[in-house]
Short mmCIF file of C-alpha atoms and ligand atoms in Angstrom, two decimals:
data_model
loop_
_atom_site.label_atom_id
_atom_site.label_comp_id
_atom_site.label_asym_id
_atom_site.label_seq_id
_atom_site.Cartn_x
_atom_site.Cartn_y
_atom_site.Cartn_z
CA UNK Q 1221 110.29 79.82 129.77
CA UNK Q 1222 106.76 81.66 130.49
CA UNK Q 1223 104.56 82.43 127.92
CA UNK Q 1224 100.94 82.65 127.98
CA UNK Q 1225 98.46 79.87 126.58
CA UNK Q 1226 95.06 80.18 125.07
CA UNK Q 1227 93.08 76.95 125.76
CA UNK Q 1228 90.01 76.16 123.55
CA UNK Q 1229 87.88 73.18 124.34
CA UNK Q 1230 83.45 73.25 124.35
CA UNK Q 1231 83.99 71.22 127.55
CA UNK Q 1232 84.73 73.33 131.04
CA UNK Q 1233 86.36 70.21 132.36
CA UNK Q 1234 88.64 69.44 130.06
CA UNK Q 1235 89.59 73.61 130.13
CA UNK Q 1236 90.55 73.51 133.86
CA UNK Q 1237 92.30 70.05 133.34
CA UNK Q 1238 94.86 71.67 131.30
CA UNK Q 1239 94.73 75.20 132.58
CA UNK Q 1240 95.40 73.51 135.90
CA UNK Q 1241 98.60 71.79 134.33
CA UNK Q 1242 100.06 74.31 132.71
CA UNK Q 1243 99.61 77.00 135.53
CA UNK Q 1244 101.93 74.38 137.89
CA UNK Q 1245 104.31 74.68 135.06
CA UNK Q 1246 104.01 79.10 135.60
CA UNK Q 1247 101.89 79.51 132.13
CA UNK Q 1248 99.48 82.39 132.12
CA UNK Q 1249 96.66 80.55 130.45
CA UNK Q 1250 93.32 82.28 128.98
CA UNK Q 1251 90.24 80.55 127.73
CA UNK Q 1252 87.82 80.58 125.52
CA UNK Q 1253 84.89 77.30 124.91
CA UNK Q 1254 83.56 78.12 121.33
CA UNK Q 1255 85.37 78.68 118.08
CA UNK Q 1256 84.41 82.23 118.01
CA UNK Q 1257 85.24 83.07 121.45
CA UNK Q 1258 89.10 81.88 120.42
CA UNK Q 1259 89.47 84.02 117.73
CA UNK Q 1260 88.27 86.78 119.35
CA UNK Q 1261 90.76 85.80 122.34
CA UNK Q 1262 93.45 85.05 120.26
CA UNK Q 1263 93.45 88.73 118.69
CA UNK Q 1264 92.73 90.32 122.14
CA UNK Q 1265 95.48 88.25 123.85
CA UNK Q 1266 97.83 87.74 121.43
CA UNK Q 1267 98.65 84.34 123.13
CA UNK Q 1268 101.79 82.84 122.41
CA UNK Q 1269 100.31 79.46 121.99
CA UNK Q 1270 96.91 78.06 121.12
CA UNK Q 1271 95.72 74.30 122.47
CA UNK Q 1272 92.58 74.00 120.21
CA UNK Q 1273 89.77 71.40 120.43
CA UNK Q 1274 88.76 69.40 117.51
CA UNK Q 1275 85.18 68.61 117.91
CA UNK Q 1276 83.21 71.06 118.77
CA UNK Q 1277 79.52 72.14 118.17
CA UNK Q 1278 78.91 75.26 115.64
CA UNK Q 1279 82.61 75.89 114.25
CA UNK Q 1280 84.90 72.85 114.89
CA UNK Q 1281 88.96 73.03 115.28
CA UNK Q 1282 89.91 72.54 111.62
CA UNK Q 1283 87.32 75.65 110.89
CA UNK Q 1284 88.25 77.73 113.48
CA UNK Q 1285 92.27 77.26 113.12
CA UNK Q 1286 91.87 78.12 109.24
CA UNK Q 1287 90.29 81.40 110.87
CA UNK Q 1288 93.22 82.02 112.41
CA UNK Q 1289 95.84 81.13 110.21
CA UNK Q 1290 93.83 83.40 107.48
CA UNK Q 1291 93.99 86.82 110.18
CA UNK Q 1292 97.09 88.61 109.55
CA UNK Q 1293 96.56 89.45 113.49
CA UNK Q 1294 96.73 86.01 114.54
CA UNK Q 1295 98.43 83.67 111.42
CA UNK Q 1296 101.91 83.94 113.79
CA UNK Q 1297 100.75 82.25 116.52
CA UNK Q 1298 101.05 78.60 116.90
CA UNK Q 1299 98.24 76.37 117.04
CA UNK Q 1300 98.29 72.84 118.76
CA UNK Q 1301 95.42 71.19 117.81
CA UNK Q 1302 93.95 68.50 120.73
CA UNK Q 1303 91.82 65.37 119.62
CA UNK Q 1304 90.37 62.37 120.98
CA UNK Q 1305 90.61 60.72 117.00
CA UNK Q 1306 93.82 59.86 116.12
CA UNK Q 1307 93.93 58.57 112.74
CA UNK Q 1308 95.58 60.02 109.72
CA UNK Q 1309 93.30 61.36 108.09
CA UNK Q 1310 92.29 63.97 110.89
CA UNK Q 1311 96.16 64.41 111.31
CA UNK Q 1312 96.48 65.30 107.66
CA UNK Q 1313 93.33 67.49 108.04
CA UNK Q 1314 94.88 69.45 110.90
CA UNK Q 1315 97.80 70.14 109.18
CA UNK Q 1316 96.14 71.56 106.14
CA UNK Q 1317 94.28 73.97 108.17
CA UNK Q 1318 97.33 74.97 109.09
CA UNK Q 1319 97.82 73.58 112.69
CA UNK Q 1320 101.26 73.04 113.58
CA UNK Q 1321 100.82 70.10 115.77
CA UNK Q 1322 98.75 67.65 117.14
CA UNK Q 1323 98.18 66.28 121.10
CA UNK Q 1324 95.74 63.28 121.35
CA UNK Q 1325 93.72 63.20 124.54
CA UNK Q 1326 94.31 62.67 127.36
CA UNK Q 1327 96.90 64.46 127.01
CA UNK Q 1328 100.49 63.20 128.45
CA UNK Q 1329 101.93 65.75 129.99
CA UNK Q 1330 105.89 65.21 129.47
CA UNK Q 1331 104.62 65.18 125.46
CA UNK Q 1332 102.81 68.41 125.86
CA UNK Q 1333 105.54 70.07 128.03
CA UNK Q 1334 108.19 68.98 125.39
CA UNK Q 1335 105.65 70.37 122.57
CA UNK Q 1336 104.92 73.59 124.00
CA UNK Q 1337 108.94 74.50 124.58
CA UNK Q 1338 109.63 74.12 121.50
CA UNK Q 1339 106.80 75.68 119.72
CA UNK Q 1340 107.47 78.61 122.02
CA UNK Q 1341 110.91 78.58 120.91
CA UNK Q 1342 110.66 79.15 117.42
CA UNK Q 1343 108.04 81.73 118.34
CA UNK Q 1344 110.51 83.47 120.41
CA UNK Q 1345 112.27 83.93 117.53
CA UNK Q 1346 110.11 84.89 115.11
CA UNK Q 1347 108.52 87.28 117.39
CA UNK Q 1348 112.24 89.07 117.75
CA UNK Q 1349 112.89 89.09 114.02
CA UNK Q 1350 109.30 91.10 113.69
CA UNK Q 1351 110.01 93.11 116.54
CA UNK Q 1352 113.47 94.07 115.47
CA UNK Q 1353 111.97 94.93 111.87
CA UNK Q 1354 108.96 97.22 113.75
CA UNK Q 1355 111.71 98.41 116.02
CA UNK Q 1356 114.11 99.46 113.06
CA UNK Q 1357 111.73 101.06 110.19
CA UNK Q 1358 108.27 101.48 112.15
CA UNK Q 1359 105.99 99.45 109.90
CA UNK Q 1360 104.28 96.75 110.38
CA UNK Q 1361 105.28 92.97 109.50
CA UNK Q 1362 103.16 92.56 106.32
CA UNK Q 1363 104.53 89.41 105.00
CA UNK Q 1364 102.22 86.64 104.81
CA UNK Q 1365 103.44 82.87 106.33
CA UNK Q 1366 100.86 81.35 104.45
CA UNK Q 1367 102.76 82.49 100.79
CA UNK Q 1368 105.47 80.16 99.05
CA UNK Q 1369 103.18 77.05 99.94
CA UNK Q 1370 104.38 75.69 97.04
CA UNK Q 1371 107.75 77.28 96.23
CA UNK Q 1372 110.44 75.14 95.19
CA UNK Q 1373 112.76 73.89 98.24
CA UNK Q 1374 115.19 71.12 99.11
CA UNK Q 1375 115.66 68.50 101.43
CA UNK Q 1376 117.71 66.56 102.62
CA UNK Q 1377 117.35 62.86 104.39
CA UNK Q 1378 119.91 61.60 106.77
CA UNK Q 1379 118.62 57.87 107.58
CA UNK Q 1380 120.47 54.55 108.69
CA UNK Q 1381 120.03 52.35 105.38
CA UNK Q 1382 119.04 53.37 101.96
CA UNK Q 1383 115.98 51.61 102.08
CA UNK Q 1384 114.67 53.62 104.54
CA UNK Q 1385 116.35 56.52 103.18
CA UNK Q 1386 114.19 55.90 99.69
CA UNK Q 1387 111.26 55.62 101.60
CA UNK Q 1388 111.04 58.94 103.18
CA UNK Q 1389 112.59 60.89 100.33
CA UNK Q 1390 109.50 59.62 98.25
CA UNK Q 1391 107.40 60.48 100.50
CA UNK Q 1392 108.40 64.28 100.18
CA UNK Q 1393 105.90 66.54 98.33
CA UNK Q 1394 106.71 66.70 94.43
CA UNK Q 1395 108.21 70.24 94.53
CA UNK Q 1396 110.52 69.29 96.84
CA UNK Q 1397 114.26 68.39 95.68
CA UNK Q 1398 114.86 65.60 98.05
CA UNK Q 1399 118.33 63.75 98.71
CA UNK Q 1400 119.89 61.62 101.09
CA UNK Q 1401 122.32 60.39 102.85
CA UNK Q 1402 123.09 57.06 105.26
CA UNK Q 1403 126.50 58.39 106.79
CA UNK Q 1404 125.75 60.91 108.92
CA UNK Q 1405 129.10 62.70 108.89
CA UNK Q 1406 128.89 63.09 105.21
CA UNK Q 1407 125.14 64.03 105.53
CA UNK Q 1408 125.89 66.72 108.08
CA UNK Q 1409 128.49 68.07 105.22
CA UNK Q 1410 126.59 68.15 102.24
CA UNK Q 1411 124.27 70.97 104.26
CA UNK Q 1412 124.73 74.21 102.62
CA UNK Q 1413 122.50 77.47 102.36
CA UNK Q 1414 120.53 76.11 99.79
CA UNK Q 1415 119.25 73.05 102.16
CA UNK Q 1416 115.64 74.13 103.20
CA UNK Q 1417 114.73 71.11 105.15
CA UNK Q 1418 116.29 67.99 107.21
CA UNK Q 1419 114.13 64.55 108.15
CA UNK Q 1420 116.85 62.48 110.49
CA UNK Q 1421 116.10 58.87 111.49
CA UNK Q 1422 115.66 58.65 114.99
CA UNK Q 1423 114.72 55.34 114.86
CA UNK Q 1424 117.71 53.62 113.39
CA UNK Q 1425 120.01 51.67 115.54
CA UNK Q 1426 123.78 52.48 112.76
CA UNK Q 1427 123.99 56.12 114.64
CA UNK Q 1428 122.56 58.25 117.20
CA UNK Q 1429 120.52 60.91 115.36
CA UNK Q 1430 119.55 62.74 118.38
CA UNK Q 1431 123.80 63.64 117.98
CA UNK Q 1432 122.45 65.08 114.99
CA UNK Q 1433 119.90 67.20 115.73
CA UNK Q 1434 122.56 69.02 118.87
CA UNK Q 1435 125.00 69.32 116.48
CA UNK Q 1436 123.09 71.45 113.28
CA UNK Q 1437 121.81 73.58 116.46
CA UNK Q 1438 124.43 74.64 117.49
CA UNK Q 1439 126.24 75.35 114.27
CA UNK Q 1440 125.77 79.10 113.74
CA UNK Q 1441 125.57 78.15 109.92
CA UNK Q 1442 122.76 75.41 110.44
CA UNK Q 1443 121.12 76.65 113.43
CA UNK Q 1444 117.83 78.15 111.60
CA UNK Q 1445 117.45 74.83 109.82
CA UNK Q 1446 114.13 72.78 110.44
CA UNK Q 1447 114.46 69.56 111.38
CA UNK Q 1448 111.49 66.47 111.17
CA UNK Q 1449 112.87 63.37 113.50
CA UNK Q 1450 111.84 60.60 112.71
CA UNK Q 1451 110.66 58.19 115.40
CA UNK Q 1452 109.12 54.54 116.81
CA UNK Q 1453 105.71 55.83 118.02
CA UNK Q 1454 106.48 53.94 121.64
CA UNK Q 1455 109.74 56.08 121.69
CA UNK Q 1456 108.42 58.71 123.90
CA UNK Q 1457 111.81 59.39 125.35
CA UNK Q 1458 113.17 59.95 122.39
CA UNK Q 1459 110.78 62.26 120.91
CA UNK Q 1460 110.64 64.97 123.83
CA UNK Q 1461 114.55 64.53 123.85
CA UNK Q 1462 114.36 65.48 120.26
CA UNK Q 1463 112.05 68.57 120.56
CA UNK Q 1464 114.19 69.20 123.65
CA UNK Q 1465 117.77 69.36 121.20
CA UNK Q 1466 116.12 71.47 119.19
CA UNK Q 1467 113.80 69.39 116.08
CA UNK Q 1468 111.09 71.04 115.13
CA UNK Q 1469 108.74 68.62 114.74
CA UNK Q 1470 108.14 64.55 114.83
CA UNK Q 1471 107.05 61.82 112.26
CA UNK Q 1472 105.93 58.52 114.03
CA UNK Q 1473 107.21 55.09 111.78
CA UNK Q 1474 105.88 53.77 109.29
CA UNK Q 1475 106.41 56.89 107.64
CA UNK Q 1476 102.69 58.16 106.22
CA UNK Q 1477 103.20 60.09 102.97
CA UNK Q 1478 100.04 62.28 103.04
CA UNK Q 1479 101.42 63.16 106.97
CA UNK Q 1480 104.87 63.93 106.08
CA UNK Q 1481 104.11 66.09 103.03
CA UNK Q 1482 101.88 68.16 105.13
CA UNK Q 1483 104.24 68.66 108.17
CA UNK Q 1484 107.07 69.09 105.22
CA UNK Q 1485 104.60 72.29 104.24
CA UNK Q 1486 104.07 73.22 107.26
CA UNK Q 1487 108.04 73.26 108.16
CA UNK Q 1488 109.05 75.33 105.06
CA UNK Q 1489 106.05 77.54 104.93
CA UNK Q 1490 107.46 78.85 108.05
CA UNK Q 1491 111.18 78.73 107.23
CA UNK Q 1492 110.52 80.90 104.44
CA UNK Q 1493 108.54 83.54 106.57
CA UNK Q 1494 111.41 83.51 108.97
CA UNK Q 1495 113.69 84.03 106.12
CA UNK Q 1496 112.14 86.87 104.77
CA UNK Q 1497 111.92 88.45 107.94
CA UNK Q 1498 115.41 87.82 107.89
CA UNK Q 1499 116.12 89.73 104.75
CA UNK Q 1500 113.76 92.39 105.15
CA UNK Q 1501 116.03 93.09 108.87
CA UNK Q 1502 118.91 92.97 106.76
CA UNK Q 1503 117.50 95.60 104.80
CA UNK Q 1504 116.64 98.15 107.16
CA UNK Q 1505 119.63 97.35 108.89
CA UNK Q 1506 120.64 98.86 105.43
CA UNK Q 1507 118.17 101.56 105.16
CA UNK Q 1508 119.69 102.54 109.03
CA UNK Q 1509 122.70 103.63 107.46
CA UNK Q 1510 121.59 105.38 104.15
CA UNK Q 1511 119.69 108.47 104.01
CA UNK Q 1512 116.16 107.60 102.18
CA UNK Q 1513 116.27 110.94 99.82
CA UNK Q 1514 119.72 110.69 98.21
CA UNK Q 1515 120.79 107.11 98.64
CA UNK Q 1516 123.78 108.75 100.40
CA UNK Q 1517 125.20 107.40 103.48
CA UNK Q 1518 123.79 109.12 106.59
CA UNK Q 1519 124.66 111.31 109.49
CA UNK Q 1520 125.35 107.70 112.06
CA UNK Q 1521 127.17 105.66 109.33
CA UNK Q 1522 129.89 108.50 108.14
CA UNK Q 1523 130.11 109.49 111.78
CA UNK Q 1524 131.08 106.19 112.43
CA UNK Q 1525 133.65 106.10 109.25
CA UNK Q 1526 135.16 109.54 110.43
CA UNK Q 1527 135.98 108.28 113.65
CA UNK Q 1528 138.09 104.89 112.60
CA UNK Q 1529 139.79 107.69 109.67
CA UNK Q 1530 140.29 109.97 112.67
CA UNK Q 1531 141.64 107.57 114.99
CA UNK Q 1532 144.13 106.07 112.16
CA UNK Q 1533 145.55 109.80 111.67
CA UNK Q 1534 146.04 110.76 115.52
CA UNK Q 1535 147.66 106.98 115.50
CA UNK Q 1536 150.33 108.27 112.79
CA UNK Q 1537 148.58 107.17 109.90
CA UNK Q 1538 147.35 108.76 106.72
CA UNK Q 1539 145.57 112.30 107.29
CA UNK Q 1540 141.62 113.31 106.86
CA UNK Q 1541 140.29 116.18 105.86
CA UNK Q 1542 136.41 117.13 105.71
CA UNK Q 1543 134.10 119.23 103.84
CA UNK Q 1544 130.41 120.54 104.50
CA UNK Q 1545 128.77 121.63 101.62
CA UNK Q 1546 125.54 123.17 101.42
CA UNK Q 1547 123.11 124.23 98.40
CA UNK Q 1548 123.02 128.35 98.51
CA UNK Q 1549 119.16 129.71 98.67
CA UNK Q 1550 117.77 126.35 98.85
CA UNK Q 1551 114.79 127.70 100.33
CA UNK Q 1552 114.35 129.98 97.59
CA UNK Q 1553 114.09 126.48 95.22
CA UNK Q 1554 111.65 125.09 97.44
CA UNK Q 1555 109.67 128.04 97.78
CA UNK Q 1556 109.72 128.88 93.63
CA UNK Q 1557 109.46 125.41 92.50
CA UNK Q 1558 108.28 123.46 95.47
CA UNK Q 1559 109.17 120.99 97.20
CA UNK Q 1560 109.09 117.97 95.04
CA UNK Q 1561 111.51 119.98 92.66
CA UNK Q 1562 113.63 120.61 95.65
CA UNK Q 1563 113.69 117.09 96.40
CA UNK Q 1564 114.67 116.56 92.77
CA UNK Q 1565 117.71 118.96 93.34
CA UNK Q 1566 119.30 117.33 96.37
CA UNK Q 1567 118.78 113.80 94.50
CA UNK Q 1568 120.47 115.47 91.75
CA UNK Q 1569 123.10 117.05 93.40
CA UNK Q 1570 123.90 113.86 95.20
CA UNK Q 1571 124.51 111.94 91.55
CA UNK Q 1572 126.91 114.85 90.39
CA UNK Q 1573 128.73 114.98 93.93
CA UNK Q 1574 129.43 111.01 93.87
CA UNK Q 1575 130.52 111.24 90.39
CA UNK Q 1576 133.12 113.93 91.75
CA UNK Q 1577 134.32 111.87 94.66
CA UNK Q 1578 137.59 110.08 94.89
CA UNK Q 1579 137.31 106.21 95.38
CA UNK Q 1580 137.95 106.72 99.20
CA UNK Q 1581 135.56 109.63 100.20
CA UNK Q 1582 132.62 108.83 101.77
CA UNK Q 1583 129.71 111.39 101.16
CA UNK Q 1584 126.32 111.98 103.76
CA UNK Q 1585 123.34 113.90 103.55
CA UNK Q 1586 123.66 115.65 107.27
CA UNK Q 1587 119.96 116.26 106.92
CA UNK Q 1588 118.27 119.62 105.04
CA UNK Q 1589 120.48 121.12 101.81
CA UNK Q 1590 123.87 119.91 103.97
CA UNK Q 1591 126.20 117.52 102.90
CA UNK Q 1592 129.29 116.26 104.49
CA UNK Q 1593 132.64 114.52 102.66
CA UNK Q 1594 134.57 112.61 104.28
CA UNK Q 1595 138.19 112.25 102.75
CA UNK Q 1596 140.57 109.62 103.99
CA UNK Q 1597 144.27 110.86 103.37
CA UNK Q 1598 143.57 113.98 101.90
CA UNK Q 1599 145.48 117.25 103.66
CA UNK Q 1600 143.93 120.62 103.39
CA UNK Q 1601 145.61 121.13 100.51
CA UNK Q 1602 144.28 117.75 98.54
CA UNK Q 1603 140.78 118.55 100.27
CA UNK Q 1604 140.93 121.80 98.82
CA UNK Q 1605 141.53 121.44 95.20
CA UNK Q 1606 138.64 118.15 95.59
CA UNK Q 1607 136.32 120.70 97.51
CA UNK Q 1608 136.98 123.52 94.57
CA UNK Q 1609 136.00 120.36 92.06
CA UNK Q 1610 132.67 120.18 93.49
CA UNK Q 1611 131.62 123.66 93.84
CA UNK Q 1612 133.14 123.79 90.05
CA UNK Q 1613 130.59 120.93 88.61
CA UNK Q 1614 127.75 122.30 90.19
CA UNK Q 1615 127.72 125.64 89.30
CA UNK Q 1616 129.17 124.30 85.61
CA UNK Q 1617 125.61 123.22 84.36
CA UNK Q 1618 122.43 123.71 85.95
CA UNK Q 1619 120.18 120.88 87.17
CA UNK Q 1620 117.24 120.16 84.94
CA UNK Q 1621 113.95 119.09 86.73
CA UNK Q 1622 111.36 116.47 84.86
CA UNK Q 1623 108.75 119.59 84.34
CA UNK Q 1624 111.24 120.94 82.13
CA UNK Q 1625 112.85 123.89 84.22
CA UNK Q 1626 116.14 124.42 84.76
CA UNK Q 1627 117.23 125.42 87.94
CA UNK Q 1628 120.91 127.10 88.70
CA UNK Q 1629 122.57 125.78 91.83
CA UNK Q 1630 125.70 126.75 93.33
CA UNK Q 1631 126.84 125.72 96.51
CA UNK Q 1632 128.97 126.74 99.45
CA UNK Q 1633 131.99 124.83 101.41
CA UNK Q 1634 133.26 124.76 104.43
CA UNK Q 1635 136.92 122.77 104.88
CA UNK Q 1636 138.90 121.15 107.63
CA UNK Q 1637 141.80 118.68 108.32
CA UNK Q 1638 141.43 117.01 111.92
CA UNK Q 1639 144.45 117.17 113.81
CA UNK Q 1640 145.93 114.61 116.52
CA UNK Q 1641 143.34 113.95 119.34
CA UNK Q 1642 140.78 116.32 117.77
CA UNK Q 1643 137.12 114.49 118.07
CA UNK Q 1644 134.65 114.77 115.50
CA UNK Q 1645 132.39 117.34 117.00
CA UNK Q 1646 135.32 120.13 117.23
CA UNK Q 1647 135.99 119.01 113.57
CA UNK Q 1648 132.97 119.46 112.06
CA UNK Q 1649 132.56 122.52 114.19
CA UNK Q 1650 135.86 123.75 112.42
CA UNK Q 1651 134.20 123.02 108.71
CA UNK Q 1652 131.00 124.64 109.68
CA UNK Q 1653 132.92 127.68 110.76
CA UNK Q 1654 134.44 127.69 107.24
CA UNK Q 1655 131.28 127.16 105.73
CA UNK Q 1656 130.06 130.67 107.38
CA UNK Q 1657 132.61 132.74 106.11
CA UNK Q 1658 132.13 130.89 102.76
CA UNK Q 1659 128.32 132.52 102.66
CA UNK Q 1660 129.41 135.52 104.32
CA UNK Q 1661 132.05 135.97 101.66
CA UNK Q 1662 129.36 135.27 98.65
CA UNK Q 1663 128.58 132.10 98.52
CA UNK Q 1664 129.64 129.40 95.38
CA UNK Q 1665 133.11 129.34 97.06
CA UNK Q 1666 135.15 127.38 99.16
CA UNK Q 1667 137.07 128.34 102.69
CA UNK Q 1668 139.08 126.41 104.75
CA UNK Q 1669 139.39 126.37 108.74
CA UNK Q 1670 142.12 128.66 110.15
CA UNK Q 1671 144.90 126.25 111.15
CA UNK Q 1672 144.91 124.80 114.49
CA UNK Q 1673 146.30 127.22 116.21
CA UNK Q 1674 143.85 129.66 116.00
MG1 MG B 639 85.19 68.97 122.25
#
């Protein structure tokens, strides 16, 4: 795994130290020595890490990583912040700035290898989910990690004896629903998509939780989950084994509460920004498949549709028929009334043409004033008399715009049923065909293809 590292320390040495070590390891590492050189690195770089100095003159770590968690431009990346103190306090004091971990110098290397993995991991995937969002609607991720800090969330604790088990659940921040378990098969079970969090004893000696921590990985259901392992602090084994199967982050025994409840915040701060990345994908995996206007499906989802219909009729099955229809003079609307009241029409026409549907068709704006129906088992003669319904309703009443006016529409359609081994291309040529003569003829009327002979 490459990635590139931005190391921040006021002392040269201790820069090349640790650029040195993580260039044998094939990082690209940039530097910077001063808070303010960082940031500005860290927005011109974009690294994928940070390793961030505590003490140094002018603006110190804690100041400078607030900085950066606070810059929508740099919030996403993580920060590891590196300190010659290591006592609580300046642990807890890192974490509220926002730091996602903590090295203590010197640094030991198998610690900071194990670290860096798997913050680059989670990255990885964060760093997907916004580029798959960009990728699908073209705007910007504007969702901010630091929101939901205190959003109600539960947890669940999977420890070897209830004592222990007690402990750690009241250690957990107050808004956090905290439960637990001592039998790790049952613990693993009582999981659902409501569990935001999971602390596992690493330390106890009645089951192996490293076990654990493979097995909600590689559970598709489980696999986003966060995980806290708790550990011995002379277990160093057993931490990088547990970053290595996939926990997100480490607790050292005795348990410290004001430590846990910030690495607790800092765990589901971040779940629920990969979460709503999540469901914003979801969503314009949506919006990929509906046209934006009408709230009809689109040109690539009822293409899609007409294929599996098509293939199910040239397989035997039920026949399909389709129609294009398309508003007569449209331009003239847009050109009298403008364009906002021709965008009113086609939303317009789009409510009165679902309402006319059967349960089965499938309707898409095509793009412009054209719309296509799809209409699983309908034969030119069922597609007909549904085609003749449309044209009917529209030209019944006309559509009445918010300014008051209203506008007459009629509209034209063009009909075809595919036949065996016809593709969708020579069909909708067909309908289009159809839909010609129907505007040569007049328009506000209905024509179906020739049969297939012709
Ligand atoms: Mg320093």
């Amino acid at each position: 795994m490459t990635a590139r590292i931005l190391v921040v320390d006021d002392q040269p040495a201790n820069v090349r130290l640790l650029e040195a070590r993580l260039q044998i390891e094939y990082f690209d590492v940039c530097t910077a020595y001063s808070g303010i050189d960082a940031i500005e690195a860290a927005r011109a770089e974009q690294p994928d890490l940070i390793l961030l100095d505590v003490m140094m003159p002018g603006m110190d770590g804690y100041q400078t990583c607030r900085m950066l968690k606070s810059d929508p431009d740099t919030r996403h990346i993580p920060v590891v912040m590196v300190t010659a103190l290591d006592d609580r306090e300046d642990r807890v004091r890192g974490l509220e700035a926002g730091a996602d971990d903590f090295l203590t110098k010197p640094v030991d290397e198998v610690t900071l290898f194990a670290r860096v993995r798997s913050l680059l991991r989670l990255k990885m995937v964060l760093d997907e989910l916004r580029y798959r969002q960009g990728e699908t609607i073209g705007i910007p991720m504007a969702t901010d990690p630091g929101e939901d800090f205190d959003a109600e969330a539960s947890a669940l604790v999977i420890a070897g004896d209830e004592r222990s088990a007690e402990r750690y659940a009241s250690a957990m921040p107050s808004h956090v629903n905290t439960w637990f378990e001592t039998d790790p098969g049952a613990g693993v079970a009582a999981i659902n998509d409501e569990t935001d969090l999971l602390i596992v004893d690493l330390a106890t000696e009645d089951f192996d939780g490293l076990r654990i921590c493979a097995r909600i990985r590689s559970d598709a259901a489980t696999r986003h989950l966060p995980i806290i392992a708790v550990v011995n602090p002379d277990d160093l084994e057993r931490s990088v084994r547990a970053l290595d199967l996939g926990a997100n982050d480490i607790i050292h025994r005795p348990v410290d509460t004001g430590e846990l409840n910030a690495r607790v915040q800092t765990q589901l701060r971040r779940k629920f920004y990969a979460d709503r990345l999540r469901n914003r994908l979801d969503e314009s995996l949506e919006m990929a498949v509906t046209d934006s206007l009408t709230g009809l499906h689109n040109r690539r989802y009822i293409a899609a549709r007409l294929r599996q219909a098509m293939e199910s009729a040239s397989n035997g099955g039920a026949p399909v028929s389709v129609m294009i229809a398309d508003i007569d003079h449209f331009k003239r609307i847009n050109d009298t009334y403008g364009h906002d009241a021709g965008d009113a029409v086609l939303r317009a026409f789009a409510t009165r043409l679902t309402e006319g549907l059967r349960a089965l068709d499938l309707a898409a704006r095509f793009g412009g004033e054209e719309f296509v129906v799809v209409m699983p088992g309908a034969g030119l003669a069922e597609g007909r008399i549904a085609a003749e319904r449309l044209r009917a309703a529209i030209a019944h009443a006309p559509f009445s715009l918010q300014s008051g006016e209203a506008i007459e529409v009629t509209i034209s359609i063009g009909l075809a049923q595919a036949y065996p081994g016809e593709d969708i291309e020579a069909l909708l040529r067909r309908a289009d065909e159809a839909l010609y003569e129907a505007k040569s003829a007049g328009r506000n009327r209905v024509e179906a293809a020739r049969d297939l002979a012709a």
